[in-house]
Amino acid sequence: MRILKIQTLRGPNYWSIRRHKLIVMRLDLETLAETPSNEIPGFYEGLVEALPSLEGHYCSPGCRGGFLMRVKEGTMIGHIVEHVALELQELAGMHVGFGRTRETATPGIYQVVIEYQNEEAGRYAGRAAVRLCQSIVDRGRYPKAELEQDIQDLKDFTRDASLGPSTEAIIKEAEKRGIPWMSLEARFLIQLGYGVNQKRMQATMTDNTSILGVELACDKEATKRILAAAGAPVPRGTVINFLDDLEQAIEYVGGYPIVLKPLDGNHGRGITIDIRTWEEAEAGYEAARQVSRSIIVERYYVGRDHRVLVVNGKVVAVAERVPAHVIGNGRSTISELIEETNLDPNRGEGHDNVLTKIELDRTSYQLLERQGYTLNSVPPKGTICYLRATANLSTGGSAVDRTDEIHPENLWLAQRVVKIIGLDIAGLDIVTTDISRPLREVDGVIVEVNAAPGFRMHVAPSVGIPRNVAGAVMDMLFPNEQSSQIPILSITGTNGKTTTTRLLAHIYKQTGKVVGYTTTDGTYIGDYLVEAGDNTGPQSAHVILQDPTVEVAVLETARGGILRSGLGFEAANVGVVLNVAADHLGIGDIETIEQLANLKSVVAEAVFPDGYAVLNADDHRVAAMSEKTKANIAYFTMNPDSELVRKHIQKGGVAAVYESGYLSIVKGDWTHRIERAENIPLTMGGRAPFMIANALAASLAAFVQNVTIEQIRSGLKTFRASVSQTPGRMNLFNLGNYHALVDYAHNAASYEAVGSFVRNWTTGQRIGVIGGPGDRRDEDFVTLGKLAAQIFDYIIVKEDDDTRGRLRGSAAQLIIQGITQVKPDSRYESILDETQAINKGLDMAPDNSLVVILPESVTRAIKLIKLRGLAKEETHQQNTGTAIADSQNGIAPSSVVNTLL
């Protein structure tokens, strides 16, 4: 077997709208292409020996052991690889269950789809599954050591990619509330929400966290002085920088016992507590110096260690932190008890589990000695043997929830202290013998105030009730159910995507909101280009959704991005599907127009239930998508007598209809006419039907998002098919004695659309400079030739600079084949170089002619036209007639002219 390609999907996709995290592996079975599992000697036995847990896979029989039944009866290896990859992840602690395996149009090549939790782990599991199956085919077994290594590697991937228990608790709560999130590129930042409504977090610091508060909390001595001045109970202490000052500092705090800790340390690093001798003090000083140049010397207060978590001015959780310890059983040594304790599945490395494994350091041996033990001692049954003086969870400690026990005065004091320091989220370390009594009564003290406190002890205490502290954070960031989203409008289709996207964005600008939009020619925010390029995939969508100024996102969504990575968002408010026609077939294992329709339907399906899928009622494949989506349906149609739309409206639905020359919104028993088509510049005076359809779709998408009819009308009347607003989309130029039209038509449907306009040009010749992308099928090029023969009087066949792997000249020959099949006497010539072909078409144009250029490079085509010197781009205003009508009469157009020079 051979893996040809592995892709990672991260959003709603062709395989699943709900399961976003999928690995798609293109697998060539090679010599196993026609060999089912029951014909491979020893395969079933070897697979069961390696992974007996596959017994739990149901598969199509629908019962436990169903998958292994399929293996025994005979199934293809690609299907087995799918199940093995899922099981390997399960054995590594990642719960996944979704998988699909489909043979492609190429015999023996399969698409194997598996769910993942961690990207790297998912890709690794796919490769490991292939190795395992190949080994069983070749040797009848998969070595146990290799399997164990695979599982350990998967665990390592998961641990290394972990965001930490605090961040994961926040993400889990965000997902529960339907708040989208994404990781940003720097400093472990997490974004919650989209656009202008987003919030950002780093661990448990938010974009509301005061930098002054953080700086103060990190300076432990300054914190103590501020709190002491406010009358809060804090330990008596001082700061030293030299060992020579230690003895005097001990006297200042009142003598032993003392605590030594680094001035700017955290997580308990460098801290030594309950120091009772000079020798211990010297050792503690050296330990603290490993972390900080300045050392805090404090009086040691007897009591239990508590962490009080304050969020948005309110105490939300209290935990008693118990230092790492073991409990004697009367038989085992302390060393053996530690080893046994660390076998607890709840204990892991660092912060990757509920508890952390116990590891010993210098202070551990001192503490053991003070208790009269060594590692080889056998403590009596029930005796607690402490192994750490500090109670940090990161050093093996545990937590007991005390939220319901804190005294009201202590609660008030904690909230006041955090307000004094100036933090939105803070963790107070309090030492007291009894948290249920006021600190002043039991000589309790506030030891520290921590910025970015950990949540692990509260969300997963060893004893007591888990507290939803992340919920308090979400309530603070998004109070009173404040929206975390911005309106997202996603547009797809075979043709018209870019024009409709730009028009919809322009209409939305009439509301005064900042609109971010992505198109095949660039990413834009407001009136400015952010990045040029074909930006119709998830990465470009993220640029818009991550921008804190964007109030509305209008996203052109192309097939390639959906196939490669899935959508760049979880759900949209409006999903627009313009049409589905044969294009890009044979690419990305999309072989049929039905498969292409299924791919495009992802946009209609990935819409909120209270949102709208805006569908073309005149395209039966698009209209059928209404059965797949849970969103509301809104149809647009060029046919005022559409039976589908009539029934939809009778049921209370909404539609956009082209009727009596008007673009109208119809709902219930009323019709609201937006504007006559001839007054909308984009429609070329009402003579470009496909542009009218695009305008209907954009108007309807805006209307269902509560954009007013007046704002829609204003947008339609001020948007033009110009180089500035729709480059390469029906750009018409007046070159004095003739006209040139530039359009990025590149498939049969777009040729037909341009043809519907060109046929209205009745004066002079209609000259076509045509071609198509090299990665299309042979029959697609023949079809383009046939269509061109029906549209143009003279045809110049050219090829793209990038032939996309096709032999130079072969695409042109296929187009010519189509031309001659329809019109054997057609007038045509072949000029493969696009620049030469365009110049030839412009040079030969007789008076009153129209030269239609369908280029690979729109920029180059427009530049060549501009070099003609007299080129003027034409737009169409209401009440002035149209360039088409004027040109048909041989009269210079009366419409507004923008000089391109």
Coordinates of N, CA and C in Angstrom, one line a residue, residues 695-870:
A695 N -27.8 39.6 -8.7 CA -28.3 40.7 -8.0 C -29.5 40.2 -7.1
L696 N -30.3 39.3 -7.6 CA -31.5 38.8 -6.8 C -30.9 38.1 -5.6
A697 N -29.9 37.2 -5.8 CA -29.3 36.5 -4.7 C -28.8 37.4 -3.6
A698 N -28.0 38.4 -4.1 CA -27.4 39.3 -3.1 C -28.5 40.1 -2.4
S699 N -29.5 40.6 -3.1 CA -30.6 41.3 -2.5 C -31.3 40.5 -1.4
L700 N -31.6 39.3 -1.8 CA -32.3 38.4 -0.8 C -31.5 38.1 0.4
A701 N -30.2 37.8 0.2 CA -29.3 37.5 1.3 C -29.3 38.7 2.3
A702 N -29.2 39.9 1.8 CA -29.2 41.1 2.6 C -30.6 41.3 3.3
F703 N -31.6 41.0 2.6 CA -33.0 41.2 3.1 C -33.2 40.3 4.3
V704 N -32.9 39.1 4.2 CA -33.1 38.2 5.4 C -32.2 38.5 6.6
Q705 N -31.2 39.4 6.4 CA -30.4 39.8 7.5 C -30.9 41.2 7.9
N706 N -32.1 41.6 7.5 CA -32.7 42.8 8.0 C -32.1 44.1 7.5
V707 N -31.4 44.0 6.3 CA -31.0 45.2 5.6 C -32.3 45.7 4.9
T708 N -32.5 47.0 5.0 CA -33.7 47.6 4.5 C -33.8 47.6 2.9
I709 N -35.0 47.7 2.4 CA -35.2 47.8 1.0 C -34.4 49.0 0.4
E710 N -34.5 50.1 1.1 CA -33.9 51.3 0.7 C -32.4 51.2 0.6
Q711 N -31.8 50.5 1.6 CA -30.3 50.2 1.6 C -29.9 49.3 0.5
I712 N -30.8 48.3 0.2 CA -30.5 47.3 -0.9 C -30.6 48.1 -2.2
R713 N -31.6 48.9 -2.4 CA -31.7 49.7 -3.6 C -30.5 50.6 -3.8
S714 N -30.1 51.3 -2.8 CA -28.9 52.1 -2.9 C -27.7 51.4 -3.3
G715 N -27.5 50.2 -2.7 CA -26.4 49.3 -3.1 C -26.4 48.9 -4.5
L716 N -27.6 48.5 -5.0 CA -27.7 48.0 -6.4 C -27.4 49.1 -7.4
K717 N -27.9 50.3 -7.1 CA -27.8 51.4 -8.0 C -26.4 52.0 -8.0
T718 N -25.6 51.8 -7.0 CA -24.2 52.4 -7.0 C -23.1 51.3 -7.2
F719 N -23.5 50.1 -7.5 CA -22.5 49.1 -7.8 C -22.4 48.8 -9.3
R720 N -21.2 48.8 -9.8 CA -21.0 48.7 -11.3 C -20.1 47.5 -11.6
A721 N -20.3 46.9 -12.8 CA -19.4 45.9 -13.3 C -18.2 46.6 -13.9
S722 N -17.4 47.1 -12.9 CA -16.2 47.9 -13.3 C -14.9 47.2 -12.8
V723 N -13.8 47.6 -13.4 CA -12.5 47.0 -12.9 C -12.3 47.2 -11.4
S724 N -12.8 48.4 -10.9 CA -12.6 48.6 -9.5 C -13.5 47.8 -8.6
Q725 N -14.7 47.5 -9.0 CA -15.6 46.7 -8.2 C -15.7 45.3 -8.5
T726 N -15.6 44.9 -9.8 CA -15.7 43.5 -10.2 C -14.7 43.3 -11.3
P727 N -13.4 43.2 -11.0 CA -12.4 43.0 -12.0 C -12.6 41.6 -12.7
G728 N -12.6 41.7 -14.0 CA -12.8 40.4 -14.8 C -14.2 39.9 -14.8
R729 N -15.2 40.7 -14.4 CA -16.6 40.3 -14.5 C -17.3 41.3 -15.3
M730 N -17.5 41.0 -16.6 CA -18.3 41.8 -17.5 C -17.8 43.2 -17.6
N731 N -16.4 43.4 -17.7 CA -15.9 44.7 -17.8 C -15.9 45.2 -19.3
L732 N -16.7 46.2 -19.6 CA -16.9 46.6 -21.0 C -16.1 47.9 -21.2
F733 N -15.3 48.0 -22.3 CA -14.5 49.1 -22.7 C -14.9 49.7 -24.0
N734 N -14.9 51.0 -24.1 CA -15.2 51.7 -25.4 C -13.8 52.1 -26.0
L735 N -13.4 51.5 -27.1 CA -12.2 51.9 -27.7 C -12.4 52.7 -29.0
G736 N -13.4 53.5 -28.9 CA -13.7 54.4 -30.1 C -14.6 53.8 -31.1
N737 N -14.0 53.1 -32.0 CA -14.7 52.5 -33.1 C -15.3 51.1 -32.8
Y738 N -14.8 50.5 -31.7 CA -15.3 49.2 -31.3 C -15.2 49.1 -29.8
H739 N -15.8 48.0 -29.3 CA -15.8 47.7 -27.8 C -15.0 46.4 -27.5
A740 N -14.5 46.3 -26.3 CA -13.9 45.1 -25.8 C -14.6 44.7 -24.5
L741 N -14.8 43.5 -24.3 CA -15.4 43.0 -23.1 C -14.5 41.9 -22.4
V742 N -14.1 42.1 -21.2 CA -13.3 41.2 -20.4 C -14.1 40.5 -19.4
D743 N -14.1 39.1 -19.4 CA -14.8 38.4 -18.4 C -14.0 37.1 -18.1
Y744 N -14.0 36.7 -16.9 CA -13.2 35.5 -16.5 C -14.1 34.2 -16.6
A745 N -14.8 34.1 -17.8 CA -15.6 32.9 -18.0 C -14.6 31.7 -18.4
H746 N -14.8 30.6 -17.7 CA -13.8 29.5 -18.0 C -14.5 28.1 -18.0
N747 N -15.8 28.1 -17.9 CA -16.5 26.8 -18.0 C -17.7 27.0 -18.9
A748 N -18.4 25.9 -19.1 CA -19.5 25.9 -20.1 C -20.6 26.8 -19.6
A749 N -21.0 26.8 -18.3 CA -22.0 27.6 -17.8 C -21.7 29.1 -17.9
S750 N -20.5 29.5 -17.6 CA -20.1 30.9 -17.8 C -20.0 31.3 -19.2
Y751 N -19.6 30.4 -20.1 CA -19.6 30.7 -21.6 C -21.1 31.0 -22.0
E752 N -22.0 30.2 -21.5 CA -23.4 30.4 -21.9 C -23.9 31.8 -21.3
A753 N -23.5 32.1 -20.1 CA -23.9 33.4 -19.5 C -23.4 34.6 -20.3
V754 N -22.1 34.5 -20.7 CA -21.5 35.6 -21.5 C -22.2 35.6 -22.8
G755 N -22.5 34.4 -23.4 CA -23.1 34.4 -24.7 C -24.5 35.0 -24.7
S756 N -25.2 34.9 -23.6 CA -26.6 35.6 -23.5 C -26.5 37.1 -23.7
F757 N -25.3 37.6 -23.3 CA -25.1 39.1 -23.5 C -24.6 39.4 -24.9
V758 N -23.6 38.6 -25.3 CA -23.0 38.8 -26.6 C -24.0 38.7 -27.8
R759 N -24.9 37.8 -27.7 CA -25.9 37.6 -28.8 C -26.8 38.9 -29.0
N760 N -26.8 39.8 -28.0 CA -27.6 41.0 -28.1 C -26.8 42.1 -28.8
W761 N -25.5 41.8 -29.2 CA -24.7 42.7 -29.9 C -24.9 42.4 -31.4
T762 N -25.6 43.3 -32.1 CA -26.0 43.0 -33.4 C -25.3 43.8 -34.5
T763 N -24.4 44.7 -34.1 CA -23.6 45.5 -35.1 C -22.2 45.0 -35.1
G764 N -21.6 45.0 -36.3 CA -20.2 44.6 -36.4 C -20.0 43.1 -36.2
Q765 N -18.7 42.8 -36.0 CA -18.4 41.4 -35.7 C -18.4 41.1 -34.2
R766 N -18.6 39.8 -33.9 CA -18.4 39.4 -32.5 C -17.2 38.4 -32.5
I767 N -16.1 39.0 -32.0 CA -14.8 38.2 -32.0 C -14.5 37.7 -30.6
G768 N -14.2 36.4 -30.5 CA -13.9 35.8 -29.2 C -12.5 35.4 -29.1
V769 N -11.8 35.8 -28.0 CA -10.5 35.3 -27.7 C -10.7 34.4 -26.5
I770 N -10.6 33.1 -26.8 CA -11.1 32.1 -25.8 C -10.0 31.0 -25.4
G771 N -10.3 30.4 -24.3 CA -9.5 29.3 -23.8 C -10.1 28.7 -22.5
G772 N -9.3 27.9 -21.8 CA -9.8 27.3 -20.6 C -8.6 26.8 -19.7
P773 N -8.8 26.6 -18.4 CA -7.8 26.1 -17.6 C -7.4 24.6 -18.0
G774 N -6.1 24.4 -17.9 CA -5.5 23.1 -18.5 C -5.9 21.9 -17.7
D775 N -6.4 22.0 -16.5 CA -6.7 20.8 -15.7 C -8.1 20.3 -15.8
R776 N -8.8 20.9 -16.8 CA -10.2 20.4 -17.1 C -10.1 19.1 -18.0
R777 N -11.2 18.4 -18.0 CA -11.3 17.2 -18.8 C -11.3 17.5 -20.3
D778 N -10.9 16.5 -21.1 CA -10.9 16.7 -22.6 C -12.3 17.1 -23.1
E779 N -13.4 16.5 -22.6 CA -14.7 16.7 -23.1 C -15.1 18.2 -22.7
D780 N -14.6 18.7 -21.6 CA -14.9 20.1 -21.3 C -14.4 21.1 -22.3
F781 N -13.2 20.8 -22.8 CA -12.6 21.7 -23.8 C -13.5 21.6 -25.1
V782 N -13.9 20.4 -25.5 CA -14.7 20.3 -26.7 C -16.0 21.0 -26.5
T783 N -16.6 21.0 -25.3 CA -17.8 21.7 -25.1 C -17.6 23.2 -25.2
L784 N -16.5 23.7 -24.7 CA -16.2 25.2 -24.8 C -16.1 25.6 -26.3
G785 N -15.5 24.7 -27.1 CA -15.4 25.0 -28.5 C -16.8 25.0 -29.2
K786 N -17.7 24.1 -28.9 CA -19.0 24.0 -29.4 C -19.8 25.3 -29.0
L787 N -19.7 25.7 -27.8 CA -20.4 27.0 -27.4 C -19.8 28.2 -28.1
A788 N -18.5 28.3 -28.2 CA -17.9 29.4 -28.9 C -18.4 29.5 -30.3
A789 N -18.5 28.4 -31.0 CA -19.0 28.4 -32.4 C -20.4 29.0 -32.5
Q790 N -21.2 28.9 -31.5 CA -22.6 29.4 -31.5 C -22.7 30.8 -31.1
I791 N -21.6 31.4 -30.5 CA -21.6 32.7 -29.9 C -20.9 33.7 -30.8
F792 N -19.7 33.3 -31.4 CA -18.9 34.3 -32.1 C -18.8 34.1 -33.6
D793 N -18.5 35.2 -34.3 CA -18.4 35.2 -35.7 C -16.9 34.8 -36.1
Y794 N -16.0 35.2 -35.2 CA -14.6 34.8 -35.4 C -14.0 34.5 -34.1
I795 N -13.2 33.4 -34.1 CA -12.7 32.9 -32.8 C -11.2 32.8 -32.9
I796 N -10.5 33.3 -31.9 CA -9.1 33.1 -31.7 C -8.9 32.2 -30.5
V797 N -8.3 31.0 -30.7 CA -8.1 30.1 -29.6 C -6.7 30.2 -29.0
K798 N -6.7 30.5 -27.7 CA -5.4 30.6 -27.0 C -5.3 29.6 -25.8
E799 N -4.2 29.6 -25.2 CA -4.0 28.8 -24.0 C -3.4 29.6 -22.8
D800 N -3.7 29.1 -21.6 CA -3.1 29.7 -20.4 C -1.6 29.5 -20.4
D801 N -0.9 30.5 -19.8 CA 0.5 30.3 -19.6 C 0.8 29.0 -18.8
D802 N 0.0 28.8 -17.7 CA 0.1 27.6 -16.9 C -0.8 26.6 -17.4
T803 N -0.3 25.6 -18.1 CA -1.1 24.6 -18.7 C -1.6 23.5 -17.7
R804 N -1.1 23.6 -16.4 CA -1.5 22.7 -15.3 C -1.3 21.3 -15.7
G805 N -0.1 21.0 -16.3 CA 0.3 19.7 -16.6 C -0.1 19.1 -17.9
R806 N -0.9 19.9 -18.7 CA -1.4 19.4 -20.0 C -0.3 19.8 -21.0
L807 N -0.2 19.0 -22.1 CA 0.8 19.2 -23.1 C 0.4 20.5 -23.9
R808 N 1.3 21.4 -24.1 CA 1.1 22.6 -24.8 C 0.4 22.4 -26.2
G809 N -0.7 23.0 -26.4 CA -1.4 22.9 -27.7 C -2.5 21.9 -27.7
S810 N -2.5 21.0 -26.7 CA -3.6 20.0 -26.8 C -4.9 20.6 -26.4
A811 N -5.0 21.5 -25.4 CA -6.3 22.1 -25.1 C -6.9 22.9 -26.2
A812 N -6.0 23.6 -26.9 CA -6.5 24.4 -28.1 C -7.0 23.5 -29.2
Q813 N -6.4 22.4 -29.4 CA -6.8 21.4 -30.4 C -8.2 20.9 -30.1
L814 N -8.4 20.6 -28.8 CA -9.7 20.1 -28.4 C -10.8 21.1 -28.6
I815 N -10.5 22.4 -28.2 CA -11.5 23.4 -28.5 C -11.8 23.6 -29.9
I816 N -10.8 23.5 -30.8 CA -11.0 23.6 -32.2 C -11.9 22.4 -32.7
Q817 N -11.7 21.3 -32.1 CA -12.5 20.1 -32.4 C -13.9 20.4 -32.2
G818 N -14.2 21.0 -31.0 CA -15.6 21.3 -30.7 C -16.2 22.4 -31.7
I819 N -15.4 23.4 -32.1 CA -15.8 24.4 -33.0 C -16.2 23.8 -34.3
T820 N -15.4 22.9 -34.8 CA -15.7 22.4 -36.2 C -16.8 21.3 -36.2
Q821 N -17.0 20.7 -35.0 CA -18.2 19.8 -34.9 C -19.5 20.5 -35.1
V822 N -19.6 21.8 -34.6 CA -20.8 22.5 -34.6 C -20.9 23.3 -36.0
K823 N -19.8 23.9 -36.3 CA -19.7 24.7 -37.6 C -18.5 24.3 -38.3
P824 N -18.5 23.4 -39.2 CA -17.3 23.0 -40.0 C -16.7 24.2 -40.8
D825 N -17.5 25.2 -41.1 CA -17.0 26.3 -41.9 C -16.7 27.5 -41.0
S826 N -16.6 27.3 -39.7 CA -16.3 28.4 -38.7 C -15.0 29.1 -39.1
R827 N -14.9 30.4 -38.8 CA -13.7 31.2 -39.0 C -13.0 31.2 -37.7
Y828 N -11.8 30.7 -37.6 CA -11.0 30.6 -36.4 C -9.5 30.5 -36.7
E829 N -8.7 30.8 -35.7 CA -7.3 30.6 -35.8 C -6.8 30.3 -34.4
S830 N -5.6 29.6 -34.3 CA -5.1 29.3 -33.0 C -3.8 30.1 -32.8
I831 N -3.8 30.9 -31.7 CA -2.6 31.6 -31.2 C -2.4 31.3 -29.8
L832 N -1.5 30.4 -29.4 CA -1.4 29.9 -28.1 C -1.1 30.9 -27.1
D833 N -0.2 31.9 -27.4 CA 0.2 32.9 -26.5 C -0.9 33.9 -26.2
E834 N -1.3 34.1 -24.9 CA -2.5 34.9 -24.6 C -2.3 36.3 -25.0
T835 N -1.1 36.9 -24.8 CA -0.9 38.3 -25.1 C -1.0 38.5 -26.6
Q836 N -0.4 37.6 -27.4 CA -0.5 37.8 -28.9 C -1.9 37.6 -29.3
A837 N -2.6 36.7 -28.7 CA -4.0 36.4 -29.1 C -4.9 37.6 -28.8
I838 N -4.7 38.2 -27.7 CA -5.5 39.4 -27.3 C -5.2 40.6 -28.3
N839 N -4.0 40.8 -28.5 CA -3.6 41.9 -29.5 C -4.1 41.6 -30.9
K840 N -4.1 40.4 -31.3 CA -4.6 40.1 -32.6 C -6.1 40.4 -32.7
G841 N -6.9 40.0 -31.7 CA -8.3 40.3 -31.6 C -8.6 41.7 -31.7
L842 N -7.8 42.5 -30.9 CA -8.0 44.0 -30.8 C -7.6 44.6 -32.2
D843 N -6.6 44.1 -32.8 CA -6.1 44.7 -34.0 C -7.1 44.5 -35.2
M844 N -7.7 43.4 -35.2 CA -8.5 43.0 -36.4 C -10.0 43.5 -36.3
A845 N -10.4 44.1 -35.1 CA -11.8 44.4 -34.9 C -12.3 45.5 -35.9
P846 N -13.3 45.2 -36.7 CA -13.9 46.2 -37.5 C -14.7 47.2 -36.7
D847 N -15.2 48.3 -37.3 CA -16.0 49.3 -36.6 C -17.3 48.6 -36.1
N848 N -17.7 49.1 -34.9 CA -18.9 48.7 -34.2 C -18.8 47.2 -33.7
S849 N -17.6 46.6 -33.7 CA -17.5 45.2 -33.3 C -17.4 45.1 -31.8
L850 N -17.5 43.9 -31.3 CA -17.3 43.6 -29.9 C -16.2 42.5 -29.8
V851 N -15.1 42.7 -29.2 CA -14.1 41.8 -28.9 C -14.2 41.2 -27.5
V852 N -14.6 40.0 -27.4 CA -14.8 39.4 -26.1 C -13.5 38.6 -25.7
I853 N -12.9 39.0 -24.6 CA -11.6 38.3 -24.1 C -11.9 37.6 -22.9
L854 N -11.7 36.3 -22.9 CA -11.8 35.4 -21.7 C -10.5 34.9 -21.3
P855 N -9.8 35.7 -20.4 CA -8.3 35.5 -20.2 C -8.0 34.7 -19.0
E856 N -6.8 34.2 -19.0 CA -6.2 33.6 -17.8 C -5.9 34.7 -16.8
S857 N -5.3 35.8 -17.3 CA -4.9 36.9 -16.4 C -5.7 38.1 -16.8
V858 N -6.7 38.4 -15.9 CA -7.5 39.6 -16.1 C -6.7 40.9 -16.1
T859 N -5.7 40.9 -15.2 CA -4.9 42.1 -15.1 C -4.2 42.4 -16.4
R860 N -3.6 41.3 -17.0 CA -2.9 41.5 -18.2 C -3.8 41.9 -19.4
A861 N -5.0 41.3 -19.4 CA -5.9 41.7 -20.5 C -6.3 43.2 -20.4
I862 N -6.6 43.6 -19.2 CA -7.0 45.0 -19.0 C -5.9 46.0 -19.4
K863 N -4.6 45.6 -19.0 CA -3.5 46.4 -19.3 C -3.3 46.5 -20.8
L864 N -3.5 45.4 -21.5 CA -3.3 45.5 -23.0 C -4.4 46.4 -23.6
I865 N -5.6 46.4 -23.1 CA -6.6 47.3 -23.6 C -6.3 48.7 -23.3
K866 N -5.8 49.0 -22.1 CA -5.4 50.4 -21.7 C -4.3 50.9 -22.5
L867 N -3.5 50.1 -23.0 CA -2.4 50.5 -23.9 C -2.9 51.0 -25.2
R868 N -4.1 50.8 -25.5 CA -4.7 51.2 -26.8 C -4.9 52.8 -26.8
G869 N -4.8 53.4 -25.6 CA -4.8 54.8 -25.5 C -6.1 55.5 -25.3
L870 N -7.1 55.0 -26.1 CA -8.5 55.7 -26.0 C -9.4 54.9 -25.2

